[in-house]
XYZ file of C-alpha atoms in Angstrom:
386
model
C -47.965 -88.190 13.778
C -50.651 -88.249 16.427
C -53.167 -85.462 16.855
C -51.502 -84.552 20.132
C -48.068 -84.429 18.597
C -49.415 -82.505 15.597
C -50.946 -79.892 17.880
C -47.750 -79.680 19.892
C -45.751 -79.179 16.718
C -48.107 -76.433 15.546
C -47.841 -74.864 18.951
C -44.085 -74.979 18.732
C -44.196 -73.235 15.342
C -46.539 -70.585 16.674
C -44.359 -70.201 19.760
C -41.274 -69.750 17.636
C -43.042 -67.160 15.470
C -44.250 -65.337 18.570
C -40.808 -65.476 20.081
C -39.328 -64.118 16.873
C -41.911 -61.339 16.766
C -41.200 -60.626 20.437
C -37.480 -60.613 19.793
C -37.817 -58.318 16.821
C -40.172 -56.066 18.761
C -37.808 -56.023 21.727
C -34.871 -55.419 19.434
C -36.800 -52.609 17.814
C -37.509 -51.033 21.178
C -33.925 -51.486 22.260
C -32.711 -50.011 19.000
C -35.124 -47.127 19.446
C -33.804 -46.551 22.941
C -30.252 -46.729 21.636
C -31.094 -44.237 18.895
C -32.691 -41.982 21.493
C -29.644 -42.069 23.750
C -27.364 -41.378 20.796
C -29.594 -38.873 19.054
C -30.612 -36.771 22.046
C -27.106 -35.448 22.731
C -26.886 -34.583 19.016
C -30.142 -32.691 19.274
C -28.846 -30.989 22.432
C -25.657 -29.990 20.688
C -27.626 -28.677 17.728
C -29.616 -26.466 20.101
C -26.589 -25.085 21.936
C -26.644 -21.277 21.974
C -23.610 -19.108 22.712
C -24.276 -15.512 23.756
C -21.684 -12.744 23.458
C -21.860 -11.204 26.927
C -19.863 -8.087 27.863
C -19.663 -6.395 31.249
C -19.134 -2.679 31.826
C -16.248 -3.482 34.176
C -12.473 -3.779 33.737
C -11.101 -7.324 33.961
C -9.440 -6.716 37.342
C -12.563 -5.309 39.022
C -14.480 -7.612 41.391
C -17.627 -6.557 39.502
C -16.338 -8.308 36.378
C -15.771 -11.379 38.536
C -19.401 -11.112 39.658
C -20.523 -10.805 36.038
C -18.614 -14.027 35.341
C -20.218 -15.697 38.374
C -23.607 -15.225 36.712
C -22.285 -16.782 33.509
C -20.935 -19.769 35.436
C -24.388 -20.495 36.845
C -26.010 -20.263 33.430
C -23.404 -22.481 31.782
C -23.576 -25.163 34.477
C -27.370 -25.233 34.879
C -27.933 -25.462 31.129
C -25.710 -28.524 30.811
C -23.873 -26.864 27.949
C -26.991 -26.008 25.937
C -26.586 -22.311 26.730
C -23.222 -20.607 27.075
C -22.310 -17.040 27.947
C -19.012 -15.914 26.423
C -17.760 -13.429 29.060
C -15.998 -10.268 27.871
C -14.688 -7.271 29.838
C -15.506 -3.619 29.173
C -14.002 -2.421 25.913
C -13.714 -5.882 24.355
C -16.426 -5.024 21.837
C -17.683 -1.584 22.898
C -16.815 0.924 25.671
C -18.639 0.537 29.001
C -21.154 3.306 28.300
C -21.892 1.836 24.850
C -22.963 -1.566 26.172
C -26.730 -0.958 26.231
C -26.797 0.328 22.642
C -24.735 -2.678 21.538
C -27.180 -5.116 23.171
C -30.162 -3.246 21.717
C -28.734 -3.464 18.185
C -27.513 -7.045 18.501
C -23.800 -6.256 18.332
C -23.771 -7.893 21.778
C -26.242 -10.546 22.895
C -26.047 -9.668 26.584
C -24.439 -7.308 29.068
C -23.779 -6.699 32.764
C -23.809 -3.227 34.271
C -25.911 -0.773 36.274
C -28.986 1.198 35.235
C -27.406 4.501 36.305
C -25.162 4.248 33.237
C -28.235 4.873 31.020
C -29.283 7.913 33.036
C -28.620 10.172 30.041
C -31.436 8.482 28.090
C -34.014 8.888 30.853
C -33.348 9.951 34.423
C -35.822 7.342 35.689
C -33.252 4.678 34.777
C -31.417 5.635 37.956
C -34.509 4.741 39.997
C -33.977 1.052 39.199
C -30.367 0.977 40.351
C -29.215 4.005 42.334
C -32.450 4.731 44.157
C -33.219 7.710 46.411
C -32.285 7.084 50.076
C -35.772 6.591 51.500
C -34.425 4.399 54.306
C -34.337 1.135 52.369
C -31.403 -1.034 51.366
C -30.626 -2.741 48.061
C -32.321 -5.981 49.075
C -35.458 -3.929 49.676
C -35.071 -2.540 46.153
C -34.949 -6.074 44.728
C -38.028 -6.969 46.791
C -39.824 -3.951 45.311
C -38.795 -5.070 41.831
C -40.204 -8.567 42.402
C -43.268 -7.860 44.554
C -43.915 -4.113 44.562
C -44.385 -3.444 40.857
C -40.812 -2.467 40.042
C -40.319 -4.999 37.252
C -43.484 -3.837 35.496
C -42.317 -0.221 35.659
C -38.827 -1.178 34.475
C -40.302 -2.940 31.436
C -42.534 0.051 30.748
C -39.489 2.316 30.640
C -37.298 -0.022 28.597
C -39.796 -1.408 26.094
C -42.715 1.047 25.925
C -41.171 4.478 26.527
C -37.671 4.052 25.073
C -38.542 1.233 22.636
C -35.372 -0.663 23.469
C -35.005 -4.179 22.086
C -33.928 -5.426 25.500
C -34.966 -7.834 28.260
C -33.435 -7.091 31.659
C -33.068 -8.524 35.145
C -32.090 -6.385 38.138
C -29.813 -8.466 40.353
C -27.132 -8.206 43.008
C -27.830 -5.983 46.042
C -24.956 -3.613 46.852
C -24.277 -2.186 50.314
C -24.199 1.551 50.948
C -21.430 3.149 48.907
C -18.643 5.289 50.380
C -18.565 9.042 49.893
C -15.295 8.358 48.125
C -11.626 9.261 47.838
C -10.305 12.730 48.603
C -7.087 14.683 49.002
C -8.119 15.635 52.524
C -10.826 14.703 55.024
C -14.289 16.116 54.279
C -15.469 17.894 57.423
C -18.276 20.125 56.166
C -20.567 20.255 53.154
C -18.647 23.339 51.983
C -15.608 21.121 51.409
C -17.440 19.637 48.418
C -18.005 22.958 46.680
C -16.172 23.412 43.359
C -14.574 19.974 43.791
C -14.010 18.116 40.525
C -15.853 14.966 41.566
C -16.806 11.740 39.768
C -20.139 9.986 40.266
C -23.011 8.667 38.101
C -26.806 8.682 37.891
C -29.018 10.861 40.068
C -26.040 11.168 42.400
C -24.598 13.567 39.815
C -27.561 15.892 40.342
C -27.210 15.595 44.130
C -23.545 16.605 44.133
C -24.175 19.405 41.635
C -26.828 20.709 44.016
C -24.167 20.625 46.747
C -21.821 22.713 44.599
C -19.450 20.087 43.216
C -18.231 20.114 39.608
C -19.365 16.644 38.562
C -17.732 14.509 35.883
C -19.247 11.196 34.749
C -16.712 8.581 33.614
C -16.620 4.777 33.610
C -14.943 2.861 36.430
C -11.707 2.054 34.613
C -11.103 5.726 33.766
C -11.364 7.179 37.285
C -7.896 6.531 38.734
C -6.050 7.743 35.599
C -8.166 10.929 35.682
C -7.318 11.490 39.352
C -3.652 10.805 38.644
C -3.612 13.482 35.910
C -5.445 15.992 38.108
C -8.595 15.924 36.002
C -10.506 14.864 39.120
C -10.022 16.096 42.696
C -12.122 13.328 44.225
C -14.264 10.378 43.202
C -16.528 7.589 44.322
C -16.848 4.231 42.604
C -18.448 1.609 44.799
C -16.718 -0.478 47.483
C -13.372 -1.272 49.170
C -12.610 -4.253 46.898
C -13.295 -2.542 43.570
C -11.566 0.631 44.711
C -8.480 -1.251 45.876
C -8.250 -3.362 42.710
C -8.679 -0.305 40.483
C -5.799 1.478 42.239
C -7.470 4.246 44.249
C -4.905 3.968 47.096
C -2.198 4.952 44.577
C -3.779 8.377 44.040
C -5.440 9.084 47.395
C -5.010 8.115 51.047
C -8.281 9.555 52.369
C -11.320 7.273 52.167
C -14.680 8.562 53.436
C -17.337 5.981 54.413
C -21.109 6.448 54.836
C -23.025 8.498 52.318
C -26.571 9.003 51.054
C -25.649 9.567 47.404
C -25.964 5.845 46.521
C -27.165 4.071 49.627
C -28.731 1.203 47.659
C -27.755 0.005 44.206
C -28.127 -3.190 42.167
C -26.677 -4.650 38.978
C -28.616 -4.950 35.734
C -28.186 -7.947 33.399
C -29.625 -7.330 29.938
C -30.260 -9.403 26.797
C -31.089 -8.556 23.225
C -34.851 -9.158 23.179
C -34.908 -10.744 19.717
C -32.216 -13.190 20.804
C -33.892 -13.818 24.168
C -37.285 -14.499 22.563
C -35.673 -17.088 20.261
C -34.524 -19.187 23.231
C -36.447 -22.159 24.574
C -38.670 -21.779 27.617
C -36.128 -23.771 29.619
C -33.237 -21.520 28.560
C -35.177 -18.370 29.427
C -35.934 -19.807 32.874
C -32.255 -20.634 33.390
C -31.304 -17.011 32.685
C -33.974 -15.677 35.036
C -33.221 -17.974 37.939
C -29.456 -17.721 37.454
C -29.849 -13.972 37.963
C -31.603 -14.650 41.272
C -28.992 -17.213 42.360
C -26.102 -14.927 41.407
C -27.817 -12.138 43.339
C -27.661 -14.109 46.575
C -24.097 -15.285 46.053
C -22.924 -11.792 45.191
C -24.243 -10.380 48.469
C -22.436 -13.123 50.412
C -19.196 -12.664 48.493
C -19.378 -8.888 48.896
C -19.701 -9.128 52.678
C -16.612 -11.334 52.833
C -14.414 -9.508 50.338
C -15.357 -5.901 51.107
C -14.694 -6.323 54.821
C -11.327 -7.988 54.145
C -10.257 -5.338 51.658
C -11.227 -2.509 53.980
C -8.785 -3.983 56.494
C -6.120 -4.293 53.779
C -6.622 -0.673 52.754
C -5.967 0.421 56.319
C -3.109 -1.932 57.207
C -1.222 -2.525 53.949
C -2.086 0.534 51.868
C -1.946 2.972 54.816
C -5.249 4.572 53.860
C -6.954 6.761 56.446
C -10.628 5.862 56.790
C -13.106 8.464 58.048
C -16.836 8.521 58.694
C -18.675 11.195 56.737
C -19.926 13.757 59.316
C -23.653 13.701 60.012
C -23.904 17.356 58.932
C -22.622 16.405 55.476
C -25.023 13.462 55.334
C -27.912 15.763 56.232
C -26.824 18.179 53.503
C -27.002 15.255 51.063
C -30.561 14.437 52.120
C -31.508 18.101 51.702
C -29.996 18.055 48.212
C -32.037 14.950 47.409
C -35.202 16.874 48.335
C -34.369 19.511 45.724
C -33.373 17.016 43.037
C -36.476 14.866 43.489
C -38.803 17.877 43.479
C -37.410 18.923 40.106
C -37.453 15.449 38.544
C -40.923 14.503 39.762
C -42.358 16.967 37.236
C -41.746 14.258 34.618
C -44.772 11.907 34.658
C -43.049 8.536 34.481
C -40.396 9.554 37.031
C -43.226 10.569 39.372
C -45.015 7.278 38.756
C -41.956 5.288 39.833
C -41.284 7.489 42.875
C -44.862 7.055 44.092
C -44.539 3.284 43.790
C -41.262 3.313 45.705
C -42.587 5.548 48.476
C -45.614 3.320 48.960
C -43.334 0.270 49.196
C -40.810 1.830 51.579
C -43.455 3.388 53.825
C -44.851 -0.078 54.570
C -41.783 -2.348 54.420
C -39.195 -0.191 56.165
C -41.745 0.659 58.862
C -41.965 -3.086 59.496
C -38.171 -3.450 59.593
C -37.720 -0.524 61.972
C -40.383 -1.833 64.331
C -39.135 -5.389 64.164
C -35.335 -5.136 64.089
C -33.266 -4.204 67.156
C -30.152 -2.046 66.884
C -27.264 -3.828 65.165
C -24.837 -1.357 66.697
C -26.123 -2.078 70.209
C -25.428 -5.804 69.871
C -22.079 -5.279 68.152
C -20.881 -2.886 70.831
C -21.995 -5.270 73.575
C -19.845 -8.096 72.285
C -16.937 -6.325 70.624
C -16.485 -2.801 72.039
C -13.871 -2.457 74.768
C -15.488 -2.768 78.183
C -15.078 0.210 80.479
C -13.094 -0.519 83.573
C -15.099 0.413 86.650
């Protein structure tokens, strides 16, 4: 064999060895990639977390639907790695027992309103059923995010009450109706000695106005009215009220009130369970609460307006506007209630924060926003014939 041929042969051997090494290396990489694509879903499945999540609402209430809407966002955004198992009030514990159940770990998560925990500390109501300083529920959520509200909420929950809970305030509610009555409310005196249902600081307001207040969960109101245990009641909105059966026990529905002019939902998690989640899963819960908040406000505008029409046309309910004199009496009652409660240091701390926020932000809104009623009347009110 010539030197040239010998070199070529050696080169061929080297080339074959290199090719084999390259093939094996490539095969190794390919196998590694294949293992990764097979193994990663297994890892994902191993990390899947299911949370037992109960609302404080009956199954048929639109609020339970909204609680489920939050769960849908979590389940879809997590790609199955985090799942909320949605349960209605009473499935594990009664509505008013939900917070204790989440604190202890009997439930992993819950959906309700902070006013339901008013008996533990009256400041709880300040994060859900706020005083009517002229703001709306979206302004409350803005205060929570940018005005110090979240910090104060955490101080109450974790530092003062030592609750093993992480919470997100979410879902801005429109002004709530005065409620359902046997006859039209014409003066503030019509509320005196009335057996009336409400919750939170609103209970103190109506007591100040002379009503005999009873605090019961949403699903218990209509049966209590049917048995005569309540003369009148408020719950929240035309859709919830219609679904819960209020038109079966009353045909008088009073709109516009200052008792709960701005309220939001509260979504809570057992803190031990929450802290055990990955950073990604915690972010999904947080941002799902924000996304559900927006969707809830859109859904509410659609459904509440439709159901108000149905109440009037199909259920033959008479709808009245609460007289301004009654509304003023409510504001006067708020003055008395707040003066008494502000003696408690933390309550006062929250109120000061809220007043500072509203003084600046609502001033801006009032200066900037023209009258909604003026524009509505221009386009929809019957034109006078001249």
